[in-house]
Short mmCIF file of C-alpha atoms in Angstrom, two decimals:
data_model
loop_
_atom_site.label_atom_id
_atom_site.label_comp_id
_atom_site.label_asym_id
_atom_site.label_seq_id
_atom_site.Cartn_x
_atom_site.Cartn_y
_atom_site.Cartn_z
CA MET I 285 12.93 19.98 18.39
CA LYS I 286 15.41 22.05 17.66
CA ASP I 287 18.04 19.93 19.20
CA ILE I 288 16.78 16.89 17.45
CA LEU I 289 16.90 18.59 14.06
CA GLN I 290 20.49 19.84 14.80
CA TYR I 291 21.65 16.24 15.53
CA LEU I 292 20.23 15.13 12.48
CA PHE I 293 21.97 17.78 10.41
CA ASN I 294 25.52 16.64 12.02
CA HIS I 295 24.40 13.29 10.01
CA ASN I 296 23.36 11.06 12.94
CA THR I 297 20.40 8.73 13.11
CA LEU I 298 17.73 8.05 15.45
CA SER I 299 17.44 5.25 17.75
CA LYS I 300 14.26 2.79 17.57
CA SER I 301 12.83 4.68 20.72
CA GLU I 302 13.95 8.24 19.61
CA ALA I 303 11.72 7.57 16.19
CA LYS I 304 9.39 6.52 18.52
CA ALA I 305 9.34 9.51 20.42
CA MET I 306 9.41 11.74 17.63
CA MET I 307 6.46 10.07 16.08
CA ILE I 308 4.26 10.68 19.07
CA GLU I 309 4.92 13.82 19.40
CA ILE I 310 4.42 14.69 15.91
CA ALA I 311 0.91 12.81 16.26
CA GLN I 312 0.21 15.03 19.41
CA ASN I 313 0.94 17.96 17.05
CA LYS I 314 3.44 19.33 19.46
CA PHE I 315 5.37 20.96 16.65
CA ASN I 316 4.61 23.39 14.15
CA ALA I 317 4.17 22.88 10.23
CA ALA I 318 7.58 24.39 9.90
CA GLU I 319 9.42 22.20 11.92
CA VAL I 320 7.63 19.05 10.95
CA THR I 321 9.03 19.85 7.40
CA ALA I 322 12.15 20.27 8.42
CA PHE I 323 12.30 17.01 10.00
CA ILE I 324 10.50 15.06 7.07
CA SER I 325 12.91 16.66 4.93
CA VAL I 326 16.08 14.99 6.52
CA PHE I 327 15.00 12.14 5.47
CA LEU I 328 14.74 13.81 1.73
CA MET I 329 18.17 13.98 2.21
CA ARG I 330 19.22 10.37 3.37
CA ASN I 331 17.37 7.05 2.71
CA ILE I 332 15.89 6.15 6.92
CA THR I 333 17.09 3.38 8.84
CA LEU I 334 16.01 0.58 9.92
CA LYS I 335 15.48 1.70 13.43
CA GLU I 336 14.25 4.64 12.08
CA LEU I 337 11.41 2.74 10.43
CA GLU I 338 10.85 0.20 13.31
CA GLY I 339 10.43 3.42 15.63
CA PHE I 340 8.00 5.52 13.79
CA ARG I 341 5.91 2.16 12.74
CA GLU I 342 5.72 0.83 16.41
CA ALA I 343 4.30 4.49 17.45
CA LEU I 344 1.75 4.57 14.84
CA LEU I 345 0.67 1.22 15.91
CA GLN I 346 0.59 2.14 19.59
CA MET I 347 -1.05 5.27 18.74
CA ALA I 348 -3.96 3.19 16.29
CA VAL I 349 -7.33 3.39 16.70
CA PRO I 350 -8.32 -0.04 17.52
CA VAL I 351 -10.36 -2.16 15.23
CA ASN I 352 -11.75 -5.64 15.84
CA ILE I 353 -11.42 -7.83 12.26
CA ASP I 354 -11.10 -11.39 11.97
CA ALA I 355 -8.54 -11.20 9.42
CA GLY I 356 -6.59 -14.10 10.29
CA ASP I 357 -7.30 -15.23 6.80
CA ALA I 358 -6.80 -12.21 4.90
CA ILE I 359 -4.65 -10.26 2.59
CA ASP I 360 -3.58 -6.43 2.29
CA ILE I 361 -2.36 -5.55 -1.28
CA VAL I 362 -0.82 -2.19 -1.16
CA GLY I 363 1.84 -0.04 -2.61
CA THR I 364 4.21 2.53 -0.66
CA GLY I 365 3.05 4.90 -3.82
CA GLY I 366 5.87 7.97 -4.68
CA ASP I 367 7.19 5.75 -7.84
CA GLY I 368 6.65 8.94 -9.48
CA LYS I 369 4.70 6.82 -12.64
CA ASN I 370 1.13 8.08 -12.08
CA THR I 371 -0.02 4.53 -12.98
CA ILE I 372 -4.05 3.18 -12.46
CA ASN I 373 -4.96 2.04 -9.08
CA ILE I 374 -3.51 -1.27 -9.80
CA SER I 375 -3.16 -2.50 -5.96
CA THR I 376 -6.85 -1.48 -5.44
CA LEU I 377 -8.32 -3.17 -8.55
CA ALA I 378 -6.18 -6.03 -8.03
CA SER I 379 -7.78 -6.33 -4.55
CA PHE I 380 -11.37 -6.59 -5.82
CA VAL I 381 -10.18 -9.42 -8.15
CA VAL I 382 -8.83 -11.00 -5.19
CA ALA I 383 -11.87 -10.77 -3.24
CA GLY I 384 -14.25 -11.72 -6.11
CA ALA I 385 -12.20 -14.54 -6.32
CA GLY I 386 -12.59 -15.89 -3.03
CA GLN I 387 -9.58 -14.33 -1.09
CA LYS I 388 -10.92 -11.93 2.07
CA VAL I 389 -9.24 -8.60 1.63
CA THR I 390 -8.93 -6.02 4.52
CA LYS I 391 -7.58 -3.04 2.35
CA HIS I 392 -5.49 -0.12 4.13
CA GLY I 393 -5.59 3.02 1.79
CA ASN I 394 -4.93 6.83 1.85
CA TYR I 395 -5.85 9.65 -0.31
CA GLY I 396 -2.72 10.32 -2.72
CA ALA I 397 0.25 12.32 -1.08
CA SER I 398 2.68 12.41 -3.93
CA THR I 399 0.00 11.35 -6.93
CA THR I 400 -3.24 12.47 -7.86
CA THR I 401 -5.37 9.73 -6.82
CA GLY I 402 -4.51 6.87 -4.18
CA SER I 403 -6.61 4.21 -3.07
CA SER I 404 -8.76 6.59 -0.80
CA ASN I 405 -9.37 9.59 -3.64
CA VAL I 406 -10.71 6.88 -6.08
CA LEU I 407 -13.30 4.82 -3.33
CA GLU I 408 -14.46 8.13 -2.20
CA GLU I 409 -14.87 9.46 -5.68
CA LEU I 410 -17.15 6.33 -6.45
CA GLY I 411 -19.20 6.59 -3.35
CA TYR I 412 -18.03 4.87 -0.85
CA GLU I 413 -18.06 6.02 2.67
CA PHE I 414 -15.41 5.35 4.78
CA LYS I 415 -15.93 3.84 8.46
CA ASN I 416 -13.92 2.95 11.40
CA ASN I 417 -16.80 1.08 13.03
CA SER I 418 -15.69 -2.53 13.49
CA ASP I 419 -19.13 -4.22 13.08
CA GLN I 420 -19.61 -2.10 9.82
CA LEU I 421 -16.34 -2.96 8.60
CA ASN I 422 -16.75 -6.72 9.39
CA ASP I 423 -19.94 -6.59 7.87
CA ASP I 424 -18.78 -5.51 4.75
CA LEU I 425 -16.02 -7.96 4.85
CA GLU I 426 -18.76 -10.68 5.25
CA ARG I 427 -20.91 -8.90 2.52
CA ALA I 428 -18.24 -7.95 -0.06
CA ASN I 429 -15.35 -10.30 0.94
CA ILE I 430 -13.16 -6.90 1.08
CA CYS I 431 -13.41 -3.60 3.64
CA PHE I 432 -11.27 -0.70 3.06
CA LEU I 433 -9.56 0.83 6.21
CA HIS I 434 -9.19 4.81 5.43
CA ALA I 435 -5.63 5.30 7.24
CA PRO I 436 -6.18 9.20 8.73
CA TYR I 437 -9.49 7.40 10.76
CA PHE I 438 -6.96 5.01 12.50
CA HIS I 439 -3.75 6.94 13.00
CA PRO I 440 -4.02 10.58 14.14
CA ALA I 441 -0.38 10.80 13.04
CA LEU I 442 -1.36 10.09 9.43
CA GLN I 443 -4.04 12.79 9.75
CA SER I 444 -2.17 15.41 11.38
CA VAL I 445 0.45 15.61 8.89
CA GLY I 446 -1.99 15.01 5.81
CA LEU I 447 -2.19 18.29 4.86
CA LEU I 448 1.34 18.82 4.99
CA ARG I 449 2.03 15.89 2.97
CA LYS I 450 0.03 16.88 0.05
CA SER I 451 1.28 20.54 0.21
CA LEU I 452 4.77 19.19 -0.40
CA GLY I 453 3.66 16.74 -3.01
CA LEU I 454 6.87 14.64 -2.45
CA ARG I 455 7.56 10.79 -1.42
CA THR I 456 8.34 11.25 2.39
CA PHE I 457 9.00 8.31 4.48
CA PHE I 458 5.36 8.18 5.59
CA ASN I 459 4.78 6.71 2.19
CA LEU I 460 6.82 3.70 3.70
CA LEU I 461 4.84 3.66 7.00
CA GLY I 462 1.32 3.32 5.31
CA PRO I 463 1.93 -0.26 4.03
CA LEU I 464 3.11 -1.60 7.67
CA VAL I 465 0.40 -0.31 9.75
CA ASN I 466 -2.92 -2.10 8.74
CA PRO I 467 -4.82 -1.81 11.97
CA ALA I 468 -6.53 -4.75 11.04
CA LYS I 469 -3.56 -7.00 11.13
CA PRO I 470 -4.25 -9.27 8.14
CA GLN I 471 -2.21 -12.65 7.84
CA TYR I 472 -0.46 -11.50 4.51
CA SER I 473 0.41 -8.49 2.83
CA MET I 474 1.75 -7.76 -0.66
CA ILE I 475 3.17 -4.82 -0.65
CA GLY I 476 4.65 -2.79 -3.67
CA VAL I 477 7.93 -0.98 -3.25
CA TYR I 478 9.20 1.94 -5.47
CA ASN I 479 13.37 1.08 -4.81
CA LEU I 480 15.42 -2.17 -3.96
CA GLU I 481 17.16 -0.34 -1.20
CA ILE I 482 13.57 -0.07 0.54
CA ALA I 483 12.54 -3.27 -0.98
CA ARG I 484 15.74 -4.91 1.63
CA ILE I 485 14.86 -2.43 4.67
CA TYR I 486 11.14 -3.86 4.66
CA GLN I 487 12.70 -7.26 4.21
CA TYR I 488 14.24 -7.12 7.16
CA LEU I 489 11.77 -5.74 9.41
CA LEU I 490 8.98 -8.15 8.35
CA GLN I 491 10.53 -11.22 8.87
CA LYS I 492 10.31 -10.28 12.61
CA ASP I 493 6.90 -10.87 12.53
CA ASP I 494 4.64 -13.58 12.42
CA LYS I 495 2.73 -12.60 9.33
CA ASP I 496 3.69 -13.70 5.47
CA PHE I 497 4.65 -10.82 3.24
CA ILE I 498 5.13 -10.76 -0.51
CA LEU I 499 7.16 -7.68 -1.87
CA VAL I 500 7.05 -6.86 -5.52
CA HIS I 501 8.93 -4.20 -7.43
CA GLY I 502 9.26 -3.15 -11.24
CA LEU I 503 12.84 -3.44 -12.05
CA ASP I 504 12.11 0.12 -13.79
CA GLY I 505 11.12 1.88 -10.33
CA TYR I 506 7.32 0.51 -10.19
CA ASP I 507 5.91 -0.08 -6.57
CA GLU I 508 3.62 -2.80 -8.31
CA ILE I 509 3.87 -5.41 -11.22
CA SER I 510 4.10 -3.49 -13.83
CA LEU I 511 4.84 -5.64 -16.89
CA THR I 512 6.68 -2.81 -18.38
CA HIS I 513 10.24 -4.29 -17.14
CA ASP I 514 11.12 -7.36 -14.99
CA SER I 515 9.60 -7.45 -11.53
CA LYS I 516 11.13 -8.80 -8.30
CA ILE I 517 9.20 -10.89 -5.84
CA ILE I 518 10.69 -11.28 -2.36
CA THR I 519 8.84 -13.90 0.11
CA LYS I 520 10.35 -15.14 3.44
CA LYS I 521 11.22 -18.01 1.16
CA GLY I 522 13.61 -16.02 -0.87
CA GLU I 523 13.47 -13.90 -4.43
CA GLU I 524 12.78 -14.08 -7.69
CA ILE I 525 12.64 -12.41 -10.82
CA TYR I 526 10.04 -12.61 -13.45
CA SER I 527 9.22 -11.09 -16.69
CA ALA I 528 6.02 -10.52 -18.10
CA ASN I 529 6.01 -13.78 -20.10
CA ASP I 530 7.34 -15.42 -17.17
CA LEU I 531 3.82 -14.27 -15.42
CA GLY I 532 1.89 -15.36 -18.73
CA PHE I 533 1.45 -11.89 -20.35
CA ASN I 534 2.83 -9.54 -23.13
CA PRO I 535 4.96 -6.18 -21.99
CA VAL I 536 3.18 -3.19 -21.98
CA THR I 537 4.03 0.43 -21.57
CA LEU I 538 3.88 3.19 -19.21
CA GLU I 539 1.45 4.88 -21.76
CA ASP I 540 -0.70 1.98 -21.20
CA ILE I 541 -1.48 1.89 -17.87
CA LYS I 542 -1.74 5.54 -17.40
CA ALA I 543 -3.94 7.22 -14.68
CA GLY I 544 -5.81 9.80 -15.68
CA ASN I 545 -5.32 13.65 -15.17
CA SER I 546 -8.19 14.06 -12.46
CA ILE I 547 -9.29 11.99 -9.84
CA ARG I 548 -12.77 11.60 -11.73
CA GLU I 549 -10.70 10.53 -14.97
CA THR I 550 -8.98 8.08 -13.16
CA ALA I 551 -12.15 6.70 -11.05
CA LYS I 552 -13.76 6.49 -15.08
CA ILE I 553 -10.73 4.13 -16.01
CA PHE I 554 -11.20 2.34 -12.49
CA THR I 555 -14.97 1.27 -13.31
CA ASP I 556 -14.38 0.56 -17.09
CA ILE I 557 -11.70 -2.25 -16.01
CA LEU I 558 -13.87 -3.69 -13.39
CA GLU I 559 -16.78 -3.52 -15.88
CA GLY I 560 -14.86 -5.40 -18.74
CA LYS I 561 -13.95 -2.32 -20.51
CA GLY I 562 -10.26 -2.35 -19.71
CA THR I 563 -7.97 -2.33 -22.72
CA VAL I 564 -6.01 -5.82 -22.67
CA GLN I 565 -2.99 -3.97 -21.03
CA GLN I 566 -4.82 -2.64 -17.76
CA ASN I 567 -6.42 -5.82 -17.70
CA SER I 568 -2.88 -7.63 -17.97
CA VAL I 569 -1.25 -5.45 -15.02
CA VAL I 570 -4.33 -5.79 -12.66
CA LEU I 571 -4.70 -9.66 -13.18
CA ALA I 572 -0.71 -10.44 -12.68
CA ASN I 573 -0.87 -8.74 -9.41
CA ALA I 574 -3.96 -10.23 -8.19
CA SER I 575 -2.87 -13.84 -9.47
CA VAL I 576 0.87 -13.34 -7.52
CA ALA I 577 -1.20 -12.26 -4.57
CA LEU I 578 -3.51 -15.10 -4.66
CA TYR I 579 -0.88 -17.63 -5.69
CA HIS I 580 1.49 -16.39 -2.64
CA THR I 581 -1.17 -17.17 0.18
CA GLY I 582 -0.78 -20.75 -0.62
CA ARG I 583 -4.23 -21.29 -0.51
CA PHE I 584 -5.32 -21.68 -4.23
CA GLY I 585 -2.62 -24.00 -5.98
CA SER I 586 -0.77 -23.24 -8.79
CA TYR I 587 0.33 -20.08 -10.00
CA GLU I 588 -1.30 -20.96 -13.11
CA ASP I 589 -4.42 -22.10 -11.34
CA CYS I 590 -4.27 -18.47 -9.64
CA LEU I 591 -4.06 -16.79 -12.91
CA LEU I 592 -7.28 -18.70 -13.98
CA MET I 593 -8.95 -17.66 -10.92
CA SER I 594 -8.19 -13.90 -11.37
CA GLN I 595 -9.41 -14.06 -14.67
CA GLU I 596 -12.58 -15.12 -14.08
CA SER I 597 -12.91 -13.03 -11.06
CA LEU I 598 -12.36 -9.93 -13.67
CA GLU I 599 -14.04 -11.34 -16.79
CA GLY I 600 -16.94 -12.67 -14.74
CA GLY I 601 -17.80 -9.77 -12.89
CA LYS I 602 -16.93 -11.10 -9.74
CA ALA I 603 -14.76 -8.40 -9.10
CA LEU I 604 -16.94 -6.12 -10.14
CA LYS I 605 -19.69 -7.62 -7.53
CA SER I 606 -17.47 -6.96 -4.62
CA PHE I 607 -16.76 -3.66 -5.60
CA GLU I 608 -20.69 -2.97 -6.00
CA LEU I 609 -21.47 -4.89 -2.37
CA LEU I 610 -18.84 -2.77 -0.80
CA VAL I 611 -20.10 0.61 -2.14
CA SER I 612 -23.82 -0.17 -1.55
#
């Protein structure tokens, strides 16, 4: 590790194979916490390169616990986190809306590292028991139209650095890896990214895959469609900027979509929204993300059709039903 650190401190970058080798050794616990912290800190001082991200990702996928899920027509809605906004769990809520609307979801998530409440925190608080058994996950997918893959159960490297990331409480390059290593390998991914430079790196990387992707970024720094400002949406076909009004909603403020101060408070907001007790602003943000996700699968007609389906799912209790079936 000392040689690698010195190499990086001299403003060099890693090749894809060097990055892959480092991630494998981190997963194998070959370095102590201080060494891993120093390594992570390098990437707090500069942006990760495409080759480094490719190498880290390839290592995680190579070491992933195998899972056999029929995700050929499934979607994952996920964000990098790390935007520092402390919003409600928008991507997870949108996942249940999408599942209730008839689109299969293989949701990949983790505990919050740079935020209080990640998707794993809120689902665990609400009674969901994490699984890594393919039969059980397929059963969830069949019954609830959604299954949840808790990242540390499938990625040894993420498990080995979990406490370290939490103690740092900072956005690290591990935030960038989570959305790229869903072990179910769904056909569609909607990924929220916290800045445009990272969106470009994701775009270059994901264009090499045979899967479909949607990258979303709130131009005021959110890793989702926040409706607090215009949002950029990037796909394999190009990129567009949409206002809240373009998507059928009025703008909202950060205060409108704030998470709670604890996991329990945020989980309460989560269930309130699914039970039809969310505010107009909270519902709007969830529906906007769900509708964009449905639309970009190309399976449900126009954006307006997808918006209607999302509204029916949330307001008609279908999203709540998917949630109840998952945690039951």
